[in-house]
PDB file of C-alpha atoms and ligand atoms in Angstrom:
ATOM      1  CA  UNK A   1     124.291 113.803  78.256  1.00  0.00           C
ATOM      2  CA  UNK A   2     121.093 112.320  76.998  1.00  0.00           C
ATOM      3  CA  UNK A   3     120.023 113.453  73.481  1.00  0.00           C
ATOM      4  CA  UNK A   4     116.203 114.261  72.405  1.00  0.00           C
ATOM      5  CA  UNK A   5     116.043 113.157  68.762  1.00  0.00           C
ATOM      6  CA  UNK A   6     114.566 115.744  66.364  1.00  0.00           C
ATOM      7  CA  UNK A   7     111.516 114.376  64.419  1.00  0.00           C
ATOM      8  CA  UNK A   8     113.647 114.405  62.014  1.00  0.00           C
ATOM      9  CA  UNK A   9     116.026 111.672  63.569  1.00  0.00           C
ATOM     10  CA  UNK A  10     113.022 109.806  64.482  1.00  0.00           C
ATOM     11  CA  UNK A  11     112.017 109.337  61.046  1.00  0.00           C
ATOM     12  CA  UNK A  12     115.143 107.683  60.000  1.00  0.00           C
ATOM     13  CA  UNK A  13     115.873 105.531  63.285  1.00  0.00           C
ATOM     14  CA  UNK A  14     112.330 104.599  62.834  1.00  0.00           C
ATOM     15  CA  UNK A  15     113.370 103.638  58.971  1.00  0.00           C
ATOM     16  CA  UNK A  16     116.719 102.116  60.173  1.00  0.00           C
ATOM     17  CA  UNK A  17     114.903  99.891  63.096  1.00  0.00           C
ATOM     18  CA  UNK A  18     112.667  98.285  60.107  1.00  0.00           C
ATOM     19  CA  UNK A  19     115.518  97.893  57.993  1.00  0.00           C
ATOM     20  CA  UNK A  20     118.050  96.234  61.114  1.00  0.00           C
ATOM     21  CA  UNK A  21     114.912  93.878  62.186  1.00  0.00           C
ATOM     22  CA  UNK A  22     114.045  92.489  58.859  1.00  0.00           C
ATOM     23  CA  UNK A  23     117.799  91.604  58.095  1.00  0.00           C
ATOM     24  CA  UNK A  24     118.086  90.271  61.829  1.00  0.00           C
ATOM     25  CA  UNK A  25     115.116  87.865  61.258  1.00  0.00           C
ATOM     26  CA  UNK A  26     116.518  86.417  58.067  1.00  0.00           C
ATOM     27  CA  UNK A  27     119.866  86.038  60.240  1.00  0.00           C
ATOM     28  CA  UNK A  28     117.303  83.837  62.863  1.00  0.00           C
ATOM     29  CA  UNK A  29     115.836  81.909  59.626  1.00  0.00           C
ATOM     30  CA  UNK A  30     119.977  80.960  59.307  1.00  0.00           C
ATOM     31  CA  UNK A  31     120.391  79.683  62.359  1.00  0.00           C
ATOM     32  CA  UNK A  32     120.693  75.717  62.445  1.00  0.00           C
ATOM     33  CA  UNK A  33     122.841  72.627  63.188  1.00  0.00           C
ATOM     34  CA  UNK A  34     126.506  72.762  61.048  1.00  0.00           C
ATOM     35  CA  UNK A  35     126.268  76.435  60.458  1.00  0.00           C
ATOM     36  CA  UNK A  36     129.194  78.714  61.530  1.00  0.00           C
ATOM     37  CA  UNK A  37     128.878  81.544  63.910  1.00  0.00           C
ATOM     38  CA  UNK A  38     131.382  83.213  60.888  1.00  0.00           C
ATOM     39  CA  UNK A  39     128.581  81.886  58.509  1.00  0.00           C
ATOM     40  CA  UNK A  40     125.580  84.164  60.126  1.00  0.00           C
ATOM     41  CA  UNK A  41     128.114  86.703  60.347  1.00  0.00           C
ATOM     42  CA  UNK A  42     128.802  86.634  56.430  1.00  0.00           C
ATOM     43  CA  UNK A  43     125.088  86.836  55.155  1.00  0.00           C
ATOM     44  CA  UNK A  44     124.315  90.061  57.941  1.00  0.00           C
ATOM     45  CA  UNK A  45     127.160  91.926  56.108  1.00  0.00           C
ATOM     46  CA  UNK A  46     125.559  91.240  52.697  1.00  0.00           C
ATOM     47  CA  UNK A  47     121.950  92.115  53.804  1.00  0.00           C
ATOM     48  CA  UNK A  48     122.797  95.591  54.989  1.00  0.00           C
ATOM     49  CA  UNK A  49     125.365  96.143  52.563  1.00  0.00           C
ATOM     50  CA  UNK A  50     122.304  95.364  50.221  1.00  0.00           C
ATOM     51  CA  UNK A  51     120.241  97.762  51.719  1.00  0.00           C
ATOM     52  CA  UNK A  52     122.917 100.818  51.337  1.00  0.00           C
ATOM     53  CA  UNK A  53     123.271 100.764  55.313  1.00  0.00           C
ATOM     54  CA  UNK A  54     126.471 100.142  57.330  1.00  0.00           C
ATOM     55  CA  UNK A  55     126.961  97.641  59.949  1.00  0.00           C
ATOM     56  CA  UNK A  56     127.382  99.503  62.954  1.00  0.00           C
ATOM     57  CA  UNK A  57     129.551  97.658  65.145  1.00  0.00           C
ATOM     58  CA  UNK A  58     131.985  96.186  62.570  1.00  0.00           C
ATOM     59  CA  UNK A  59     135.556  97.890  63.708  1.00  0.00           C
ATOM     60  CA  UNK A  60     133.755  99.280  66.139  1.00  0.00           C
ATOM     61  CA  UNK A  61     135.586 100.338  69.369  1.00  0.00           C
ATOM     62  CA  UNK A  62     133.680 100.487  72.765  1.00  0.00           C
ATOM     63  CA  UNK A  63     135.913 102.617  75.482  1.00  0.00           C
ATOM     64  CA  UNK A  64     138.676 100.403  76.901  1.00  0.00           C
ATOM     65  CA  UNK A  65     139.013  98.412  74.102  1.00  0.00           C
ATOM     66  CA  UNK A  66     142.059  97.433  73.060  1.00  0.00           C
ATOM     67  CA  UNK A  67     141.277  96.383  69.440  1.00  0.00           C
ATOM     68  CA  UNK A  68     138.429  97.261  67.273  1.00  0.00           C
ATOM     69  CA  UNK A  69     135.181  94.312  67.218  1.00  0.00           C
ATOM     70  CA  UNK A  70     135.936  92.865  64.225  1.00  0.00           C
ATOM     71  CA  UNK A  71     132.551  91.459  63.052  1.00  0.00           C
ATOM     72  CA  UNK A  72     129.764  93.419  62.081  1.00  0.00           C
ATOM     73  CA  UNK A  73     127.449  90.644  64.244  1.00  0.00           C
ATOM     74  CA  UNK A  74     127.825  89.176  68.159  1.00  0.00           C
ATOM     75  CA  UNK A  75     127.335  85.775  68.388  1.00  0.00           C
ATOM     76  CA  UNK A  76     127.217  84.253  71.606  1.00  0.00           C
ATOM     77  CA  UNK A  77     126.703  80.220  72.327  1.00  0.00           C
ATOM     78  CA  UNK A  78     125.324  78.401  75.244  1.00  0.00           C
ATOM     79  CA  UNK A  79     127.543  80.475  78.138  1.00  0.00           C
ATOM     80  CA  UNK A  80     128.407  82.812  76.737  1.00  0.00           C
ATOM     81  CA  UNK A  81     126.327  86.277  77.077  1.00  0.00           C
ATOM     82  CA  UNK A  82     126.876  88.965  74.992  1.00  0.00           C
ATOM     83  CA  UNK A  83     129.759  89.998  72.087  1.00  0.00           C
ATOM     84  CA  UNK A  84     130.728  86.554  70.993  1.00  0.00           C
ATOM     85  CA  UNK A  85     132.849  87.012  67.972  1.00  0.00           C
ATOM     86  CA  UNK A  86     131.514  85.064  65.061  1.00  0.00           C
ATOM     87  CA  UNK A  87     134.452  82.292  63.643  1.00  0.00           C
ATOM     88  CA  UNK A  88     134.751  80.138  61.135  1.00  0.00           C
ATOM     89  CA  UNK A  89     135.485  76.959  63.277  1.00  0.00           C
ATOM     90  CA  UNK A  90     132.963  77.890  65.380  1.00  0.00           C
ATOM     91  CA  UNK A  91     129.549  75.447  64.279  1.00  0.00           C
ATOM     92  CA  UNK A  92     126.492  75.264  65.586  1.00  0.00           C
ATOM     93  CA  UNK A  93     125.050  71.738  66.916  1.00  0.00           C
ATOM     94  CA  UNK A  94     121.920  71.056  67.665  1.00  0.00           C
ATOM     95  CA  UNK A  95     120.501  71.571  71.190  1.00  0.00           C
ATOM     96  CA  UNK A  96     122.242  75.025  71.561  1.00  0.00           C
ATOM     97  CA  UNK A  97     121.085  78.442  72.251  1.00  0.00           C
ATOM     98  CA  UNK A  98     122.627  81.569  70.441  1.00  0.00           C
ATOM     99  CA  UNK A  99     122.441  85.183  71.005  1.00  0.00           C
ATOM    100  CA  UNK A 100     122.757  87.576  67.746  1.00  0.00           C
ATOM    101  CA  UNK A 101     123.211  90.777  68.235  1.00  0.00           C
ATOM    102  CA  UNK A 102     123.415  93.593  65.329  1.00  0.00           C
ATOM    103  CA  UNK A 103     123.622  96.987  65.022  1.00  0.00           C
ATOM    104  CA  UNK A 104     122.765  98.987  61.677  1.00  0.00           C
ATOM    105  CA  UNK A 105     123.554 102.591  60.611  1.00  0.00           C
ATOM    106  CA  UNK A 106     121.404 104.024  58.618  1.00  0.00           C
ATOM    107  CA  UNK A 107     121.239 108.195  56.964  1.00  0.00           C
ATOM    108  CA  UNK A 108     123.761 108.524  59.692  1.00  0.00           C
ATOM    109  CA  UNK A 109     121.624 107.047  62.539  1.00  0.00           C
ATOM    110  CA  UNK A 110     122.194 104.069  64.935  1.00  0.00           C
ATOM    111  CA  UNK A 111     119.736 101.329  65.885  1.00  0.00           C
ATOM    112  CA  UNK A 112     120.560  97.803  68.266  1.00  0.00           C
ATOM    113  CA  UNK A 113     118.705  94.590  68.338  1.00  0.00           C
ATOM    114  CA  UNK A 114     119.325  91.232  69.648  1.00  0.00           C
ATOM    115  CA  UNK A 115     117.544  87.818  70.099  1.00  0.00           C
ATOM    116  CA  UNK A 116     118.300  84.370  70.952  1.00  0.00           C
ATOM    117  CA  UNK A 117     117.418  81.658  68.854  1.00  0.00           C
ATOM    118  CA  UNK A 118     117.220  77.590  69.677  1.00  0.00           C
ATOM    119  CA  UNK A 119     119.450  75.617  67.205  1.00  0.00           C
ATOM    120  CA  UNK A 120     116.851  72.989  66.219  1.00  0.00           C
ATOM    121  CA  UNK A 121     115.562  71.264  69.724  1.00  0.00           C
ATOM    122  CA  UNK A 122     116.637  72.517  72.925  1.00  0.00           C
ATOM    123  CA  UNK A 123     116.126  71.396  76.451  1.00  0.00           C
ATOM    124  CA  UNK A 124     112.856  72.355  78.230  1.00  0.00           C
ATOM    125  CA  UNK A 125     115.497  74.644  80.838  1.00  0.00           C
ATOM    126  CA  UNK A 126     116.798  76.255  77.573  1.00  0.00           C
ATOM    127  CA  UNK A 127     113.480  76.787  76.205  1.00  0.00           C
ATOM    128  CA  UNK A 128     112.141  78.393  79.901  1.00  0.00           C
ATOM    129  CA  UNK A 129     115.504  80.543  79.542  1.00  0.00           C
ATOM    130  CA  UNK A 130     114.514  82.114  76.314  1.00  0.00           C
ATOM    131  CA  UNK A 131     111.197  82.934  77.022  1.00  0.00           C
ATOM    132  CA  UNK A 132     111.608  84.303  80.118  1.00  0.00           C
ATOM    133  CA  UNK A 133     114.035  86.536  78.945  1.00  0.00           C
ATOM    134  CA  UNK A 134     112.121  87.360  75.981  1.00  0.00           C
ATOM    135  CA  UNK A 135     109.367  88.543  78.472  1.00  0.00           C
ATOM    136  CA  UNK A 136     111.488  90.397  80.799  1.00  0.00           C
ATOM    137  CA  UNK A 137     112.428  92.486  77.768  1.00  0.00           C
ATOM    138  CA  UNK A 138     108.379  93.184  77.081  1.00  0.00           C
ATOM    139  CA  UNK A 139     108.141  93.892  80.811  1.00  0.00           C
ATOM    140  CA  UNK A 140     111.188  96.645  81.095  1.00  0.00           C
ATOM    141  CA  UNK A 141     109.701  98.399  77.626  1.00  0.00           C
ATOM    142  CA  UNK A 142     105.752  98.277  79.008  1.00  0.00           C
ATOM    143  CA  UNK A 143     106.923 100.524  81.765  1.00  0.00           C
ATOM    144  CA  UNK A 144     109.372 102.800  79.177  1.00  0.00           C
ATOM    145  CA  UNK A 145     106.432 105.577  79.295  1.00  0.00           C
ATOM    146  CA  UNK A 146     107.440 109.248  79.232  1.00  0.00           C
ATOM    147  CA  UNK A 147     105.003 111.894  79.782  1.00  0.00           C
ATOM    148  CA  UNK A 148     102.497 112.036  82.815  1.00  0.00           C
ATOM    149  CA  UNK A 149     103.835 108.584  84.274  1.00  0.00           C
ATOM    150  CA  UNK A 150     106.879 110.020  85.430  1.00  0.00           C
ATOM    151  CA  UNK A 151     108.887 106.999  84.970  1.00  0.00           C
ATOM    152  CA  UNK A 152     112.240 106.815  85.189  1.00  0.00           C
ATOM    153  CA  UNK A 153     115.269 104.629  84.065  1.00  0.00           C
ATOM    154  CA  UNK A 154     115.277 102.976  87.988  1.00  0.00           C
ATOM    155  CA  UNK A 155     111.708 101.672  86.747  1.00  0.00           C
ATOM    156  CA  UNK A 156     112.739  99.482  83.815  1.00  0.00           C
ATOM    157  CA  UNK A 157     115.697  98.021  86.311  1.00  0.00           C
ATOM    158  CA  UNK A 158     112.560  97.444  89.063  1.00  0.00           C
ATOM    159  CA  UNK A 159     110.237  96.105  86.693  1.00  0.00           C
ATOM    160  CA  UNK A 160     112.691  94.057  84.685  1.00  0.00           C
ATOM    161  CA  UNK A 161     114.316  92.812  87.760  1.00  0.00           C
ATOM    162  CA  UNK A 162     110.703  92.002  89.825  1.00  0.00           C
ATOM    163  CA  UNK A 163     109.711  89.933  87.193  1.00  0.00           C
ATOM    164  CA  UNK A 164     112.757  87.369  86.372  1.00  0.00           C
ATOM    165  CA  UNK A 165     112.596  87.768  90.365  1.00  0.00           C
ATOM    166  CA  UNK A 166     108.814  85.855  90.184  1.00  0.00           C
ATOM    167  CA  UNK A 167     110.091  83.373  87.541  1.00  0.00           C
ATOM    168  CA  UNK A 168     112.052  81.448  90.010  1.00  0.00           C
ATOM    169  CA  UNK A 169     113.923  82.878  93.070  1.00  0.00           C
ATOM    170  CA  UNK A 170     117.358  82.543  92.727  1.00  0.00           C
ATOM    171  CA  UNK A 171     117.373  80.231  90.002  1.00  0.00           C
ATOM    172  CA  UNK A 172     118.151  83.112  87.479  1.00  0.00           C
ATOM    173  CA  UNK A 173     121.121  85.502  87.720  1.00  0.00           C
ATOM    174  CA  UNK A 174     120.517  88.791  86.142  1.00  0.00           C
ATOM    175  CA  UNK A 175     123.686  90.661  84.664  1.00  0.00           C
ATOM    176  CA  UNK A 176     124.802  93.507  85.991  1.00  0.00           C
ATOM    177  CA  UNK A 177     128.058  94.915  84.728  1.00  0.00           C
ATOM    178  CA  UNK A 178     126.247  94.641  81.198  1.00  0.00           C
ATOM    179  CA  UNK A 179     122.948  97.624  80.283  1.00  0.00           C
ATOM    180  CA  UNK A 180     120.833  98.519  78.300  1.00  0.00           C
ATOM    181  CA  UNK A 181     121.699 102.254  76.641  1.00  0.00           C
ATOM    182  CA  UNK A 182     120.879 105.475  75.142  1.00  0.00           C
ATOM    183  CA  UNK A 183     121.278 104.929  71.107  1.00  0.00           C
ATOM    184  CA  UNK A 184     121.003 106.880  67.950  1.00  0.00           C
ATOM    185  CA  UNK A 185     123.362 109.356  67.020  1.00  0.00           C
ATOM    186  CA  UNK A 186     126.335 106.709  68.438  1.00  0.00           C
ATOM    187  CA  UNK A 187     126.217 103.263  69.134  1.00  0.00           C
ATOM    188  CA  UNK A 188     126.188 103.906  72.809  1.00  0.00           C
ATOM    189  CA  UNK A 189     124.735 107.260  74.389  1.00  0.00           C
ATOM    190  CA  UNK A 190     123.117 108.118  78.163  1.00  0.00           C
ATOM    191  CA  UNK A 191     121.463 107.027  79.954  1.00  0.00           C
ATOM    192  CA  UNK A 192     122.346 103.633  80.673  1.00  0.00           C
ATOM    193  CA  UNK A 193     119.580 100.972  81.789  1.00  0.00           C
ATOM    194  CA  UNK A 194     120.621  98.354  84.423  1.00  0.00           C
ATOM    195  CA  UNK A 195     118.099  95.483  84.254  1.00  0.00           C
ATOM    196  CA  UNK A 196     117.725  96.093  87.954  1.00  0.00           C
ATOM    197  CA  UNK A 197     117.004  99.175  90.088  1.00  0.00           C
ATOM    198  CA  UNK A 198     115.019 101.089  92.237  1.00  0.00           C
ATOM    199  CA  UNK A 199     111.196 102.718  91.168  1.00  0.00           C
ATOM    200  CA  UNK A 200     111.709 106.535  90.696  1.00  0.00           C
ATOM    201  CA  UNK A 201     115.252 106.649  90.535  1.00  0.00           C
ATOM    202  CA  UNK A 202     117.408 107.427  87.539  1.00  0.00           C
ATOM    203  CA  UNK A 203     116.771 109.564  85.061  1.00  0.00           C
ATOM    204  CA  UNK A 204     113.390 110.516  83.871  1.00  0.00           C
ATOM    205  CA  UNK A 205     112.255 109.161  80.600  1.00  0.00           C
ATOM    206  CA  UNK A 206     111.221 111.857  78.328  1.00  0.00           C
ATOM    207  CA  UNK A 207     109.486 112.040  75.210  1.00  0.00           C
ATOM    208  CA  UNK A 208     111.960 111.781  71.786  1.00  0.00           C
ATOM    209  CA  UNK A 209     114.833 109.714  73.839  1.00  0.00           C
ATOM    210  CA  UNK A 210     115.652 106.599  71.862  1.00  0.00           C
ATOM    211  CA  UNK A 211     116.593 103.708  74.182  1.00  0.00           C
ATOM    212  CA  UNK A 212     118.065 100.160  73.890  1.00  0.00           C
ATOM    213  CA  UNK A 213     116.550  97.883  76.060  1.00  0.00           C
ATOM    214  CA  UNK A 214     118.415  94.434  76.552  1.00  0.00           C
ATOM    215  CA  UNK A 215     117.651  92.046  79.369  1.00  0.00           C
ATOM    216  CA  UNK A 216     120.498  89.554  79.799  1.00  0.00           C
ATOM    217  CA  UNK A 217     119.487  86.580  82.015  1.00  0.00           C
ATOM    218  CA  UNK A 218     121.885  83.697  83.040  1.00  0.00           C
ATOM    219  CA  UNK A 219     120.669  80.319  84.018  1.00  0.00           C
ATOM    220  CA  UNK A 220     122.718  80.341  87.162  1.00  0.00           C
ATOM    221  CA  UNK A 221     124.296  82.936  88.498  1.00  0.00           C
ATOM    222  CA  UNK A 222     124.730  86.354  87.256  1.00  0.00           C
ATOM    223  CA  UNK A 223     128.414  86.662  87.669  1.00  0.00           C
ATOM    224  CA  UNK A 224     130.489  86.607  84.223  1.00  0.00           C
ATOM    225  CA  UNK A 225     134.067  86.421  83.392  1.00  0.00           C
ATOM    226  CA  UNK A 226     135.384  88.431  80.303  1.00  0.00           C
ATOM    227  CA  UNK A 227     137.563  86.315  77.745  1.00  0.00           C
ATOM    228  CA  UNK A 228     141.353  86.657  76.590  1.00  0.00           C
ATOM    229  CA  UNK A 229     139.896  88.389  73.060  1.00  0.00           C
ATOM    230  CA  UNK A 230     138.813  90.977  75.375  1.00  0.00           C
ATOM    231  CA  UNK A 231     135.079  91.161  73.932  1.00  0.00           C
ATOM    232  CA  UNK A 232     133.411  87.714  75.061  1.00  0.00           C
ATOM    233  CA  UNK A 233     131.665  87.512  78.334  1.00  0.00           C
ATOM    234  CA  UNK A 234     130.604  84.512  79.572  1.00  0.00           C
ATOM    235  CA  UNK A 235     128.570  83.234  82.457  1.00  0.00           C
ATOM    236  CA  UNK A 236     131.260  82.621  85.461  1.00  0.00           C
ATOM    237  CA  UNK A 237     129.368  78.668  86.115  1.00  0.00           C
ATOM    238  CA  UNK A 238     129.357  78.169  82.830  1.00  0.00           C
ATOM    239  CA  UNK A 239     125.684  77.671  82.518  1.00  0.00           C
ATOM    240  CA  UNK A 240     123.915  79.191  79.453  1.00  0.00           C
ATOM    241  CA  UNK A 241     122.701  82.851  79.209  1.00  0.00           C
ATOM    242  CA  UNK A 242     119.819  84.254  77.151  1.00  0.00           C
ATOM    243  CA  UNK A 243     119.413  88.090  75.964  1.00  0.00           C
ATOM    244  CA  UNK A 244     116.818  90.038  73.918  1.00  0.00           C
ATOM    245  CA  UNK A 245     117.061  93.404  72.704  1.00  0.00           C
ATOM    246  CA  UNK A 246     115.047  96.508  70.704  1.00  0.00           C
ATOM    247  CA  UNK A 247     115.277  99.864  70.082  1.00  0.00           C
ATOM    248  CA  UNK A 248     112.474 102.016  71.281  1.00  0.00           C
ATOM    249  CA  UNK A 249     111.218 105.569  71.067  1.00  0.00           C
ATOM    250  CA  UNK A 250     109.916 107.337  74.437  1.00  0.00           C
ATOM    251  CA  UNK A 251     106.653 108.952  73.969  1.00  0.00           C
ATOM    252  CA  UNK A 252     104.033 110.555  75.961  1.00  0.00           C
ATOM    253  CA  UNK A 253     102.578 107.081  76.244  1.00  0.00           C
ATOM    254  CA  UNK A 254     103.213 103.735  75.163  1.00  0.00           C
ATOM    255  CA  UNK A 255     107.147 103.348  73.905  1.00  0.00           C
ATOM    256  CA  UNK A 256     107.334 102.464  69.880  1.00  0.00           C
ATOM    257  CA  UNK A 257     109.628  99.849  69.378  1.00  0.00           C
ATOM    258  CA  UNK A 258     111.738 100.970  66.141  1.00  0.00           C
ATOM    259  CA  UNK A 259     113.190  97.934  65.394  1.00  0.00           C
ATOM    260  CA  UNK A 260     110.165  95.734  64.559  1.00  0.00           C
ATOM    261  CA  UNK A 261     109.469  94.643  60.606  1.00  0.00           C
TER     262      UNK A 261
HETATM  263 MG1  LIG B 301     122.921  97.250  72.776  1.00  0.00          MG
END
């Protein structure tokens, strides 16, 4: 069932999405050689925990999980995509690309963002990776218009898909067992948003839905294998995977991303 937030809601997810992207960028300003995944894990916690918010996906238990995530950040190197779970003995060297992804509760509310950052330099493929990805995600929320438009969920899929399409035929595999999803009043709500689809189908975007957008792009093919800890997915050829996330607010024209500083 898809919820219509109350203006009410949107006044605190807007809140929340400030709060969740201003601790998430002083996560990015973290990120460098010797630091441990467990490390950028650590100094989330305290920033919301500052704030007065909760960290939404610490203990948090998707359906068919067996055990609870037990970080309140994902961290995922190099291969692997999403849900990485942050360790001590797990450093970062320069040259490698890692995806943090955090969720914040705020007054009751739920927002999601994710980004992946270069630790120091990276290769020129890495680099292409990121951006590309970054861009897909602009693409997919430029076409998240409610109102007159129309548009539907199968358009972000189409538009998302069409463009990593033009970036290189084949060269990039787009996930698709992974989506984007309905957030606000839980972590994970209708509809979900494949990063591929069909123009028109799906549901229709409507004005007050709050949706999580989140391209995940793999340098190879799009195929991923989930881990024994039951939470990290990685690409199946091992190459390296990008993702970028926000939280936006359908309108009756252009989408507000919420979780912008
Ligand atoms: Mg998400």
């Amino acid at each position: 069932m898809i919820i219509i937030k109350t203006p009410k809601e949107i006044e605190i997810l807007r809140e929340g999405g400030r709060r969740l992207a201003t601790v998430l960028h002083k996560v990015k300003e973290k990120v460098a050689p010797g630091v441990s995944t467990k490390d950028l894990d650590t100094y989330a916690q305290n920033l919301i925990k500052e704030m007065g918010d909760t960290p939404a996906f610490l203990n948090y238990r998707p359906a068919g999980a067996e055990i609870p995530f037990p970080a309140a950040l994902c961290v995922s190197v190099n291969d692997e995509v999403v849900h990485g779970i942050p360790r001590k003995d797990r450093i970062l060297k320069e040259g490698d690309i890692v995806s943090i992804d955090l969720g914040l509760k705020h007054n009751g509310l739920f927002t999601d963002m994710a980004m992946t950052v270069p630790v120091g330099v990276v290769s020129d493929g890495s680099k292409a990776l990121l951006e590309i990805t970054e861009q897909a995600l602009q693409v997919g929320i430029d076409v998240a218009q409610g109102g007159k438009t129309g548009n539907t969920v199968g358009d972000i899929g189409y538009a998302v898909e069409s463009f990593i399409r033009s970036k290189g035929g084949g060269k990039y595999g787009i996930v698709e067992v992974l989506s984007g999803h309905g957030v606000g009043r839980y972590v994970h709500e209708d509809p979900y948003i494949p990063n591929f689809g069909k123009r028109g189908k799906g549901e229709k975007l409507i004005p007050g839905m709050v949706i999580a957008l989140e391209p995940m792009i793999n340098n190879g093919t799009k195929n991923v294998t989930l881990d024994a800890d039951g939470y990290t997915f990685r690409t199946a050829d091992g190459k390296r995977s990008a993702h970028f996330e926000h939280t936006i607010l359908i309108t009756e024209g252009e989408p507000e991303i919420l979780t912008k500083v």
